[in-house]
Short mmCIF file of C-alpha atoms in Angstrom, two decimals:
data_model
loop_
_atom_site.label_atom_id
_atom_site.label_comp_id
_atom_site.label_asym_id
_atom_site.label_seq_id
_atom_site.Cartn_x
_atom_site.Cartn_y
_atom_site.Cartn_z
CA MET A 1 -29.00 13.99 33.69
CA PRO A 2 -28.88 16.98 31.46
CA SER A 3 -25.88 19.40 30.90
CA LEU A 4 -25.59 22.83 32.45
CA LYS A 5 -26.11 24.13 28.55
CA GLN A 6 -29.37 22.27 28.54
CA LYS A 7 -30.66 23.55 31.68
CA GLN A 8 -29.94 26.78 30.64
CA ARG A 9 -31.81 26.64 27.26
CA LEU A 10 -34.54 25.22 28.94
CA ASN A 11 -34.83 28.03 31.33
CA HIS A 12 -34.72 30.10 28.32
CA TYR A 13 -37.55 28.67 26.90
CA VAL A 14 -39.50 28.83 29.94
CA CYS A 15 -38.92 32.99 30.27
CA LEU A 16 -39.90 33.20 26.34
CA GLY A 17 -42.81 31.26 26.43
CA LEU A 18 -44.04 33.16 29.95
CA GLY A 19 -43.11 36.50 28.10
CA THR A 20 -45.34 35.61 25.06
CA LEU A 21 -48.27 34.37 27.10
CA LEU A 22 -48.10 37.74 29.47
CA MET A 23 -47.94 39.85 26.02
CA SER A 24 -50.96 38.13 24.80
CA ALA A 25 -52.87 38.45 27.40
CA THR A 26 -51.80 42.38 27.49
CA LEU A 27 -53.04 42.78 23.59
CA VAL A 28 -56.51 41.32 24.59
CA GLY A 29 -56.91 43.32 27.23
CA CYS A 30 -55.98 46.29 25.19
CA GLY A 31 -59.23 45.53 23.16
CA SER A 32 -57.45 44.09 19.93
CA GLY A 33 -60.25 41.70 19.54
CA GLU A 34 -58.23 38.60 19.04
CA SER A 35 -54.81 36.93 19.67
CA GLU A 36 -52.69 34.14 18.70
CA ALA A 37 -50.50 32.47 21.10
CA ARG A 38 -47.22 31.38 19.43
CA THR A 39 -45.31 28.61 20.46
CA PRO A 40 -41.59 29.18 20.38
CA THR A 41 -39.66 26.89 18.27
CA GLU A 42 -36.85 24.91 19.55
CA GLU A 43 -33.51 24.79 18.18
CA PRO A 44 -32.61 22.01 15.77
CA THR A 45 -30.47 19.26 17.35
CA THR A 46 -28.04 17.08 15.81
CA PRO A 47 -28.50 13.64 17.07
CA THR A 48 -25.63 11.76 18.65
CA PRO A 49 -23.97 9.37 16.51
CA ALA A 50 -24.27 5.86 17.50
CA PRO A 51 -21.08 4.65 19.06
CA ARG A 52 -18.81 2.77 16.17
CA SER A 53 -16.59 -0.13 16.95
CA LEU A 54 -13.25 -1.27 15.38
CA HIS A 55 -12.80 -4.89 15.32
CA VAL A 56 -8.91 -5.86 15.42
CA LYS A 57 -8.08 -9.52 13.92
CA VAL A 58 -4.31 -10.83 13.93
CA PRO A 59 -3.54 -14.18 12.46
CA ALA A 60 -2.28 -15.63 15.92
CA GLU A 61 -3.05 -14.46 19.55
CA MET A 62 -0.35 -11.70 20.70
CA ARG A 63 -0.24 -10.47 24.35
CA ASN A 64 0.74 -7.23 26.06
CA ILE A 65 0.31 -4.95 22.86
CA ILE A 66 -0.43 -1.28 22.36
CA ILE A 67 -3.08 -0.18 19.45
CA LYS A 68 -2.93 3.30 18.24
CA ILE A 69 -5.20 4.71 15.87
CA TYR A 70 -4.02 7.74 13.69
CA ASP A 71 -6.12 10.00 11.24
CA ASN A 72 -4.15 9.43 8.20
CA THR A 73 -4.87 13.05 6.82
CA ASP A 74 -2.75 14.61 9.39
CA ASN A 75 -1.51 11.72 11.37
CA SER A 76 -2.93 12.70 14.47
CA LEU A 77 -3.42 10.36 17.19
CA VAL A 78 -7.01 9.77 17.63
CA LEU A 79 -7.16 6.57 20.01
CA GLU A 80 -4.40 4.65 21.96
CA GLN A 81 -5.22 1.54 23.68
CA ALA A 82 -3.43 -1.07 25.50
CA ALA A 83 -4.79 -4.70 25.59
CA ASN A 84 -3.39 -7.87 27.43
CA THR A 85 -4.64 -10.05 24.35
CA THR A 86 -5.88 -9.66 20.83
CA THR A 87 -8.44 -12.17 21.29
CA ASN A 88 -12.12 -10.68 21.01
CA LEU A 89 -10.38 -7.23 20.57
CA GLN A 90 -12.73 -4.42 20.03
CA LEU A 91 -12.41 -0.83 20.11
CA THR A 92 -14.76 1.93 20.50
CA LEU A 93 -14.02 4.92 18.08
CA PRO A 94 -14.08 8.45 18.99
CA PRO A 95 -17.52 10.22 17.85
CA ASN A 96 -15.71 12.64 15.51
CA ILE A 97 -14.43 10.06 13.14
CA GLN A 98 -14.67 11.06 9.45
CA ASN A 99 -15.14 9.46 5.77
CA ARG A 100 -11.45 8.73 5.28
CA ILE A 101 -8.33 6.45 5.76
CA TYR A 102 -7.31 5.87 9.17
CA ARG A 103 -4.06 3.81 10.17
CA VAL A 104 -4.18 1.29 12.92
CA GLU A 105 -0.42 0.49 14.71
CA LEU A 106 -0.31 -2.26 16.44
CA SER A 107 2.75 -2.56 18.60
CA THR A 108 4.71 -4.87 21.09
CA GLN A 109 5.48 -4.04 24.57
CA PRO A 110 8.84 -5.51 26.28
CA ASN A 111 7.01 -8.45 27.52
CA ALA A 112 4.94 -9.16 24.60
CA LEU A 113 4.07 -12.80 23.63
CA ILE A 114 2.74 -14.43 20.14
CA TYR A 115 1.22 -17.96 19.80
CA ASN A 116 3.47 -19.73 17.56
CA PRO A 117 0.98 -22.32 15.62
CA LEU A 118 3.75 -24.11 14.46
CA THR A 119 5.12 -25.06 17.75
CA GLY A 120 2.07 -24.68 19.82
CA GLN A 121 3.89 -22.33 22.14
CA TYR A 122 4.26 -18.85 23.04
CA GLU A 123 7.05 -16.99 22.04
CA ASN A 124 8.47 -13.46 22.44
CA ILE A 125 8.05 -10.93 20.09
CA ALA A 126 8.95 -7.12 19.18
CA THR A 127 7.34 -5.89 16.22
CA THR A 128 5.17 -3.12 14.66
CA LEU A 129 2.47 -4.08 12.47
CA ASN A 130 0.22 -1.47 10.40
CA ALA A 131 -2.85 -1.92 8.68
CA LEU A 132 -4.81 1.03 6.40
CA VAL A 133 -8.63 1.10 7.36
CA GLU A 134 -10.97 3.54 5.35
CA ILE A 135 -13.71 4.35 7.43
CA ASP A 136 -17.29 4.76 5.65
CA LEU A 137 -20.03 6.36 8.32
CA ASN A 138 -22.71 4.95 5.90
CA SER A 139 -22.04 1.30 6.64
CA ASN A 140 -22.72 -0.53 9.61
CA SER A 141 -21.06 0.57 12.85
CA THR A 142 -18.73 -2.01 13.05
CA LYS A 143 -15.49 -1.94 11.13
CA THR A 144 -12.90 -4.90 10.92
CA ALA A 145 -9.12 -4.13 10.85
CA PHE A 146 -6.92 -6.94 9.39
CA ILE A 147 -3.77 -6.84 10.68
CA ASN A 148 -1.27 -9.16 9.67
CA PRO A 149 1.56 -9.42 7.06
CA GLN A 150 -0.35 -8.85 4.11
CA SER A 151 -1.77 -5.46 5.79
CA GLU A 152 2.06 -4.45 6.65
CA ALA A 153 2.78 -5.04 3.03
CA VAL A 154 -0.06 -2.88 1.76
CA TYR A 155 1.29 -0.09 3.92
CA GLN A 156 4.75 0.02 2.99
CA ARG A 157 3.58 -0.40 -0.87
CA ALA A 158 1.03 2.56 -0.06
CA LEU A 159 3.43 4.54 1.05
CA VAL A 160 5.72 3.98 -1.73
CA ARG A 161 3.13 4.59 -4.50
CA SER A 162 2.14 8.50 -2.49
CA GLY A 163 5.91 9.26 -3.34
CA TYR A 164 7.89 7.80 -0.48
CA LEU A 165 11.02 6.55 -0.68
CA PRO A 166 12.82 4.35 1.97
CA SER A 167 15.93 6.41 1.86
CA ASP A 168 13.62 9.28 3.13
CA THR A 169 14.62 10.53 6.53
CA LYS A 170 11.10 10.62 7.96
CA VAL A 171 7.91 8.43 7.11
CA ASP A 172 5.02 10.49 6.07
CA PRO A 173 1.77 8.57 5.40
CA THR A 174 -0.33 11.21 5.07
CA GLY A 175 0.06 11.57 1.19
CA ILE A 176 -1.70 7.94 0.83
CA SER A 177 -4.96 8.44 -1.05
CA SER A 178 -7.86 5.99 -1.59
CA LEU A 179 -6.18 5.53 -5.32
CA HIS A 180 -2.82 4.40 -3.50
CA LEU A 181 -4.59 2.00 -1.07
CA LYS A 182 -6.61 0.42 -3.85
CA LEU A 183 -3.37 -0.14 -6.33
CA ALA A 184 -1.51 -1.25 -3.33
CA SER A 185 -3.90 -3.66 -2.12
CA ASN A 186 -3.96 -5.09 -5.79
CA ASP A 187 -0.21 -5.29 -6.02
CA ILE A 188 0.00 -7.25 -2.68
CA ASN A 189 -3.01 -9.61 -3.24
CA THR A 190 -1.63 -10.38 -6.72
CA ALA A 191 1.99 -11.30 -5.32
CA LEU A 192 0.51 -13.19 -2.53
CA LEU A 193 -2.12 -15.08 -4.33
CA SER A 194 -4.39 -13.25 -1.72
CA ALA A 195 -2.96 -14.81 1.57
CA PHE A 196 -3.77 -13.27 4.77
CA ASN A 197 -6.55 -11.13 3.05
CA ARG A 198 -9.29 -10.59 5.45
CA ILE A 199 -9.20 -13.98 6.82
CA ASP A 200 -12.30 -13.66 9.16
CA LEU A 201 -11.22 -16.23 11.66
CA PRO A 202 -10.47 -15.97 15.40
CA ASN A 203 -6.89 -15.36 16.05
CA LEU A 204 -4.78 -18.91 16.65
CA SER A 205 -4.41 -19.92 19.95
CA PRO A 206 -4.47 -22.80 22.41
CA ALA A 207 -8.39 -22.29 22.42
CA TYR A 208 -8.67 -22.41 18.29
CA THR A 209 -6.10 -24.09 16.18
CA LEU A 210 -6.25 -24.94 12.57
CA SER A 211 -7.46 -28.23 13.73
CA SER A 212 -10.90 -26.94 14.87
CA PHE A 213 -12.00 -26.75 11.27
CA THR A 214 -14.79 -29.49 11.09
CA ALA A 215 -16.18 -31.02 7.92
CA GLN A 216 -19.41 -28.76 7.86
CA ASN A 217 -16.83 -25.92 7.71
CA ILE A 218 -15.18 -27.19 4.73
CA ALA A 219 -18.36 -28.08 3.22
CA THR A 220 -19.47 -24.95 3.55
CA GLN A 221 -16.72 -22.44 3.83
CA PRO A 222 -14.07 -23.94 1.12
CA VAL A 223 -12.26 -20.83 0.36
CA LEU A 224 -11.70 -19.82 4.16
CA TYR A 225 -10.45 -23.26 5.07
CA THR A 226 -8.03 -23.11 2.11
CA SER A 227 -7.02 -19.60 2.41
CA ALA A 228 -6.22 -20.17 6.37
CA PHE A 229 -3.82 -22.93 5.72
CA PHE A 230 -2.46 -21.28 2.68
CA SER A 231 -1.66 -18.23 4.37
CA PHE A 232 -0.08 -19.77 7.45
CA GLY A 233 1.82 -21.95 4.47
CA TYR A 234 3.88 -18.92 4.00
CA ILE A 235 5.15 -18.94 7.84
CA GLN A 236 5.71 -22.89 7.46
CA GLN A 237 7.73 -22.31 4.28
CA TRP A 238 9.88 -19.03 6.05
CA ALA A 239 10.16 -21.16 9.20
CA THR A 240 12.29 -24.18 7.30
CA SER A 241 14.85 -21.27 6.57
CA PHE A 242 14.41 -18.89 9.59
CA PRO A 243 13.11 -21.00 12.49
CA LEU A 244 13.81 -17.88 15.07
CA ASP A 245 11.52 -15.06 15.25
CA THR A 246 9.33 -16.75 12.63
CA PHE A 247 6.22 -14.20 12.41
CA ALA A 248 7.94 -10.84 13.25
CA ARG A 249 11.14 -11.72 10.68
CA PHE A 250 8.94 -13.26 7.88
CA THR A 251 6.57 -10.10 8.19
CA GLN A 252 9.38 -7.33 8.15
CA ASN A 253 11.35 -8.90 5.22
CA LEU A 254 7.82 -9.55 3.18
CA ALA A 255 7.19 -5.90 3.51
CA VAL A 256 10.62 -4.94 2.30
CA ASP A 257 10.57 -7.08 -0.61
CA LEU A 258 6.84 -5.85 -1.65
CA ARG A 259 7.73 -2.23 -1.54
CA ASP A 260 8.31 -2.50 -5.20
CA GLY A 261 5.34 -4.63 -5.65
CA GLN A 262 6.56 -7.70 -6.76
CA LEU A 263 7.50 -10.67 -4.58
CA ASP A 264 10.69 -10.93 -6.45
CA ALA A 265 13.58 -10.76 -3.99
CA LYS A 266 14.62 -7.33 -4.73
CA LYS A 267 14.28 -3.84 -3.37
CA ILE A 268 13.67 -0.57 -4.23
CA ARG A 269 16.66 1.20 -5.86
CA GLY A 270 18.67 2.81 -3.03
CA ASP A 271 16.84 1.15 -0.10
CA GLN A 272 19.43 0.23 2.33
CA THR A 273 17.00 -2.15 4.46
CA ALA A 274 18.32 -5.60 4.81
CA LEU A 275 16.60 -8.44 3.18
CA GLU A 276 16.23 -11.98 3.82
CA ALA A 277 14.61 -13.98 1.02
CA LEU A 278 13.59 -17.55 -0.10
CA ILE A 279 14.46 -17.59 -3.45
CA PRO A 280 17.12 -15.73 -5.58
CA PRO A 281 16.16 -12.55 -7.14
CA ALA A 282 13.96 -12.39 -10.03
CA PRO A 283 15.00 -11.72 -13.46
CA GLU A 284 14.69 -8.16 -14.72
CA ASN A 285 12.60 -7.60 -18.00
CA VAL A 286 15.02 -5.23 -19.78
CA ASP A 287 13.86 -5.50 -23.48
CA PRO A 288 10.82 -3.19 -24.34
CA ALA A 289 10.15 -5.79 -27.44
CA GLN A 290 9.12 -8.25 -24.76
CA ASN A 291 6.78 -5.93 -22.92
CA THR A 292 3.87 -8.67 -23.46
CA LEU A 293 1.88 -10.87 -20.77
CA LEU A 294 3.17 -13.85 -22.42
CA LYS A 295 6.56 -12.83 -22.61
CA ILE A 296 7.08 -11.40 -19.20
CA ALA A 297 5.37 -14.38 -17.71
CA ALA A 298 7.81 -16.63 -19.70
CA ASN A 299 10.73 -14.76 -18.27
CA GLN A 300 9.62 -15.05 -14.73
CA LYS A 301 8.36 -18.69 -15.07
CA THR A 302 11.31 -20.14 -13.64
CA ILE A 303 11.04 -18.29 -10.26
CA ARG A 304 7.23 -18.21 -9.98
CA ASP A 305 7.23 -22.18 -10.27
CA GLN A 306 9.99 -22.78 -8.18
CA TYR A 307 8.31 -20.53 -5.39
CA GLY A 308 4.79 -22.10 -5.78
CA THR A 309 6.26 -25.58 -5.77
CA SER A 310 7.67 -24.61 -2.58
CA LEU A 311 4.85 -23.16 -0.99
CA LYS A 312 2.54 -25.93 -1.75
CA ALA A 313 4.79 -28.36 0.01
CA ALA A 314 5.02 -26.21 2.97
CA THR A 315 1.30 -25.69 2.91
CA LEU A 316 0.77 -29.76 2.96
CA GLN A 317 3.12 -29.96 5.53
CA LEU A 318 1.35 -27.82 7.93
CA ALA A 319 -1.86 -29.55 7.24
CA LYS A 320 -0.65 -32.79 7.82
CA THR A 321 0.82 -31.26 11.12
CA TYR A 322 -2.87 -30.77 12.00
CA GLN A 323 -3.76 -34.34 10.75
CA GLN A 324 -5.96 -32.77 8.07
CA ASP A 325 -5.07 -35.57 5.77
CA SER A 326 -6.77 -37.96 7.84
CA ILE A 327 -9.50 -35.92 9.86
CA ASN A 328 -10.25 -33.87 6.94
CA PRO A 329 -9.29 -35.65 3.99
CA GLN A 330 -11.79 -33.46 1.80
CA GLY A 331 -10.28 -30.06 2.93
CA TYR A 332 -6.56 -31.67 2.33
CA ALA A 333 -7.78 -32.46 -1.05
CA LEU A 334 -8.61 -28.96 -1.59
CA LEU A 335 -5.15 -27.87 -0.58
CA GLN A 336 -3.66 -30.58 -3.19
CA GLN A 337 -5.71 -29.08 -5.62
CA LYS A 338 -5.08 -25.28 -4.95
CA ILE A 339 -2.84 -23.71 -7.62
CA TYR A 340 0.00 -22.18 -6.22
CA ALA A 341 1.64 -20.96 -9.63
CA PHE A 342 -0.34 -19.73 -12.68
CA ASP A 343 0.82 -19.59 -16.44
CA PRO A 344 -1.45 -17.30 -18.48
CA THR A 345 -2.46 -18.84 -21.69
CA VAL A 346 -3.77 -15.80 -23.80
CA GLU A 347 -1.37 -12.79 -25.01
CA SER A 348 -2.16 -9.35 -23.75
CA ASN A 349 -0.55 -5.84 -24.62
CA ASP A 350 -2.92 -4.24 -22.17
CA SER A 351 -2.16 -6.78 -18.90
CA PHE A 352 1.08 -7.77 -17.64
CA ARG A 353 0.66 -8.98 -14.24
CA VAL A 354 0.64 -12.67 -13.37
CA SER A 355 -0.40 -13.85 -9.97
CA GLY A 356 2.40 -15.49 -7.59
CA ALA A 357 6.21 -14.86 -7.29
CA GLY A 358 8.40 -12.79 -9.73
CA ASP A 359 8.65 -9.61 -11.49
CA TYR A 360 6.31 -8.18 -13.61
CA ARG A 361 7.48 -4.82 -14.30
CA ARG A 362 7.69 -3.60 -17.80
CA ALA A 363 11.25 -2.71 -19.39
CA VAL A 364 11.43 0.87 -19.69
CA GLY A 365 11.13 1.96 -23.45
CA PHE A 366 9.30 1.20 -26.73
CA VAL A 367 9.88 -0.11 -29.80
CA ASP A 368 6.08 0.36 -31.54
CA THR A 369 6.89 3.73 -32.99
CA ALA A 370 9.74 5.72 -34.82
CA ALA A 371 8.00 8.90 -34.71
CA THR A 372 9.33 11.98 -33.12
CA CYS A 373 7.49 14.58 -30.96
CA ASN A 374 7.77 18.09 -30.82
CA GLY A 375 10.58 18.21 -33.32
CA SER A 376 12.64 15.92 -31.44
CA ALA A 377 15.67 14.69 -33.27
CA TYR A 378 15.10 10.87 -31.72
CA PRO A 379 11.92 8.68 -31.70
CA CYS A 380 9.69 10.04 -28.87
CA LYS A 381 6.70 9.47 -26.78
CA GLN A 382 5.25 11.97 -24.48
CA GLY A 383 2.69 12.25 -21.56
CA ILE A 384 4.65 10.42 -19.19
CA THR A 385 3.76 9.88 -15.65
CA GLY A 386 4.33 8.25 -12.31
CA ILE A 387 3.16 4.78 -12.04
CA ASN A 388 -0.58 5.41 -10.60
CA LEU A 389 -1.94 6.42 -13.55
CA VAL A 390 -1.06 3.65 -16.09
CA ASN A 391 -1.45 4.35 -20.07
CA VAL A 392 -0.20 0.96 -21.65
CA ASN A 393 0.72 2.92 -24.52
CA LEU A 394 3.06 4.56 -22.67
CA PRO A 395 6.50 3.64 -21.38
CA SER A 396 6.47 2.81 -17.45
CA ILE A 397 9.07 4.33 -15.00
CA ASP A 398 8.35 1.58 -12.57
CA TYR A 399 12.02 -0.08 -12.72
CA LEU A 400 13.47 3.90 -12.16
CA VAL A 401 11.62 4.33 -9.01
CA GLY A 402 14.16 5.07 -6.06
CA HIS A 403 17.03 6.77 -4.43
CA TYR A 404 20.51 7.51 -6.51
CA GLN A 405 23.49 9.01 -5.07
CA ASP A 406 26.90 9.58 -6.51
CA SER A 407 30.38 9.70 -4.78
CA ASN A 408 30.34 13.88 -4.69
CA ASP A 409 27.00 13.62 -2.67
CA CYS A 410 24.87 14.37 -5.76
CA GLN A 411 21.37 12.75 -5.22
CA LEU A 412 18.62 11.66 -7.37
CA ASN A 413 15.12 10.80 -6.49
CA ILE A 414 12.74 9.11 -8.58
CA ARG A 415 9.44 8.84 -6.89
CA ALA A 416 6.44 6.79 -7.51
CA ASN A 417 3.97 9.56 -7.90
CA GLY A 418 6.34 10.91 -10.66
CA VAL A 419 8.14 13.64 -8.95
CA LEU A 420 11.84 13.95 -9.55
CA GLU A 421 14.33 15.57 -7.60
CA LEU A 422 18.11 16.52 -8.37
CA ILE A 423 19.83 17.72 -5.44
CA LYS A 424 23.73 18.54 -4.45
CA GLY A 425 24.28 21.00 -1.59
CA SER A 426 22.43 24.18 -2.01
CA GLN A 427 21.15 23.27 -5.52
CA SER A 428 17.81 21.94 -5.63
CA TYR A 429 15.52 20.91 -8.61
CA ARG A 430 12.26 19.47 -8.81
CA SER A 431 9.78 18.38 -11.67
CA THR A 432 7.09 16.26 -12.08
CA LEU A 433 5.84 13.71 -14.49
CA ASP A 434 2.27 14.44 -15.07
CA ALA A 435 1.73 14.00 -18.49
CA ASP A 436 2.67 17.36 -20.41
CA SER A 437 4.21 17.20 -23.45
CA THR A 438 7.19 18.45 -22.03
CA ASP A 439 7.10 14.64 -19.86
CA ASN A 440 8.82 12.47 -22.52
CA LEU A 441 11.08 9.61 -23.46
CA LEU A 442 13.29 9.76 -26.14
CA GLN A 443 14.89 6.78 -27.66
CA LEU A 444 18.67 7.01 -28.43
CA ASP A 445 19.37 3.21 -29.18
CA GLN A 446 16.75 0.51 -29.54
CA ALA A 447 19.41 -2.14 -29.72
CA THR A 448 20.97 -0.89 -26.43
CA HIS A 449 17.92 0.21 -24.67
CA GLU A 450 19.26 3.42 -24.23
CA TYR A 451 16.75 6.48 -23.46
CA LEU A 452 16.43 10.03 -22.41
CA LEU A 453 13.70 10.97 -19.77
CA ASN A 454 12.66 14.66 -19.89
CA SER A 455 10.43 16.41 -17.20
CA SER A 456 9.59 20.11 -17.31
CA SER A 457 6.57 22.05 -16.77
CA SER A 458 3.89 22.65 -19.18
CA GLN A 459 5.13 26.28 -19.89
CA PRO A 460 8.36 28.18 -19.63
CA THR A 461 9.30 29.58 -16.79
CA ASN A 462 12.35 31.48 -17.37
CA PRO A 463 12.27 35.04 -18.76
CA THR A 464 13.91 33.63 -21.99
CA LEU A 465 11.10 31.77 -22.47
CA GLN A 466 13.13 28.34 -21.91
CA TYR A 467 11.82 25.16 -19.69
CA HIS A 468 13.42 23.86 -16.46
CA PHE A 469 14.13 20.26 -17.23
CA ILE A 470 15.41 17.57 -15.20
CA GLN A 471 17.04 15.17 -17.80
CA ILE A 472 17.58 11.67 -17.02
CA ARG A 473 19.86 9.13 -19.21
CA ILE A 474 18.82 5.60 -18.77
CA LYS A 475 20.33 2.18 -20.29
CA ALA A 476 18.58 -1.24 -19.55
CA ASN A 477 16.51 0.07 -16.85
CA GLN A 478 19.50 1.38 -15.14
CA VAL A 479 20.19 5.55 -14.18
CA ILE A 480 23.33 6.67 -15.78
CA SER A 481 23.04 10.13 -15.33
CA ALA A 482 21.05 13.11 -14.43
CA SER A 483 21.30 16.78 -15.45
CA ALA A 484 19.30 19.81 -14.67
CA GLY A 485 19.26 22.74 -17.06
CA LEU A 486 17.44 25.11 -19.53
CA ASP A 487 16.06 24.26 -23.18
CA HIS A 488 13.85 25.98 -25.35
CA ARG A 489 12.67 22.54 -26.93
CA LYS A 490 9.63 20.26 -25.34
CA ALA A 491 12.06 17.41 -26.11
CA PRO A 492 15.75 18.40 -25.94
CA ASP A 493 18.30 15.74 -26.68
CA GLN A 494 20.96 17.89 -24.77
CA LEU A 495 20.14 20.40 -22.52
CA GLN A 496 21.05 24.30 -24.00
CA SER A 497 21.95 25.25 -20.44
CA THR A 498 23.09 23.01 -17.62
CA GLN A 499 22.84 23.68 -14.19
CA LEU A 500 23.78 20.51 -12.43
CA GLN A 501 25.14 17.40 -13.70
CA CYS A 502 25.60 14.12 -11.90
CA ASN A 503 26.77 10.77 -12.80
CA PHE A 504 25.49 7.45 -11.19
#
């Protein structure tokens, strides 16, 4: 049935047409000799876009949940829907969806349940899970949101990459860009060997279990088979040490561990969130002379192998629970042959990451030059940035990211996007490591790994033509102190005028 506006438009065109015909008849009657009837041109209409759907997939069936979809540009709620089950859960997106990132949030209601594939029973669950989804209106009309431990970890890591710190009083996801999402996904998939990454299976339930795979599935979809058992192998491994609230506790602790992008049993500096981990904290890489792929990999080998061995045992244990060694021996053989811990064999100064558990961040500093910059008193490298724009020829601040606070309530924030903040009471100073010549690292003592990190704007902003600096003193990846002040030089070793000094 046409709308009121459509009816009004139709009446307008009818009257216009009659008026044109009457005018033409009048002209002919006056002896014009010829006339041309003009057909009115209809206003162009924008075709109504076809409904777009979002298919929500979780690893195991959850009951009595709420799905919310937020526009991540402004964090506005665009859809909210309760669901009795996550099985075959498909949502119709509103017509005003744009080409941008959306956050899908799954939260449990007080009586929510989850199917535990390890026990075959439904259990109570209280949790909130997130997934970041990029909508492309030029693609097909159905998009899949995979909500699982991997997606929550990606979300938490993307928050950190966008500049958020766990110590912040408010979570603001609107700063997450496509670059942050891409880099965060790479971080998490590398650390987890791509576990839970886009496993396109029905959620596990009594109607569909891990024993539902057939020999034909294994022959035609071997990667899907191994990925499914390998991913739930993480849950099996966790349950061995933490048998209660397995899925929720595993997901929460995994996301906290992976906020720094590494499966290393360590947290972002200043993160007060509790962390339960299966492995002891991975060793730090403190010597810049060891910042090569093989040397960092060797430093992390024990933790990487330990976790890989444990994960393999858990995966095979899970497979035996579902009789895969007897009913699907070919599939079980694939799980036995899978590599759970990698050892690189070719040296590289451009790549430092190894798949699996461990801490593969570069030590803060450099050893490849004694050159100064802008007349600095010490060896210097300039053009330092946050961790999202990587230049392997420049030092990394990855280990420094976090929140620092001294006993006098002086606070320093070093954000992954390069923003530095030094705050005490009403005093607040801010600068950004954005590759200016005034963003530099001075090597004070190579043997003890002591450095000064300077950051200022590219041009002086003081009437005396001095730069406003934040200067941070570092020793072996640890922040020792921070100052805010003024200096005429672009790479000062000690600020000419200090406005705030804090020790950590």
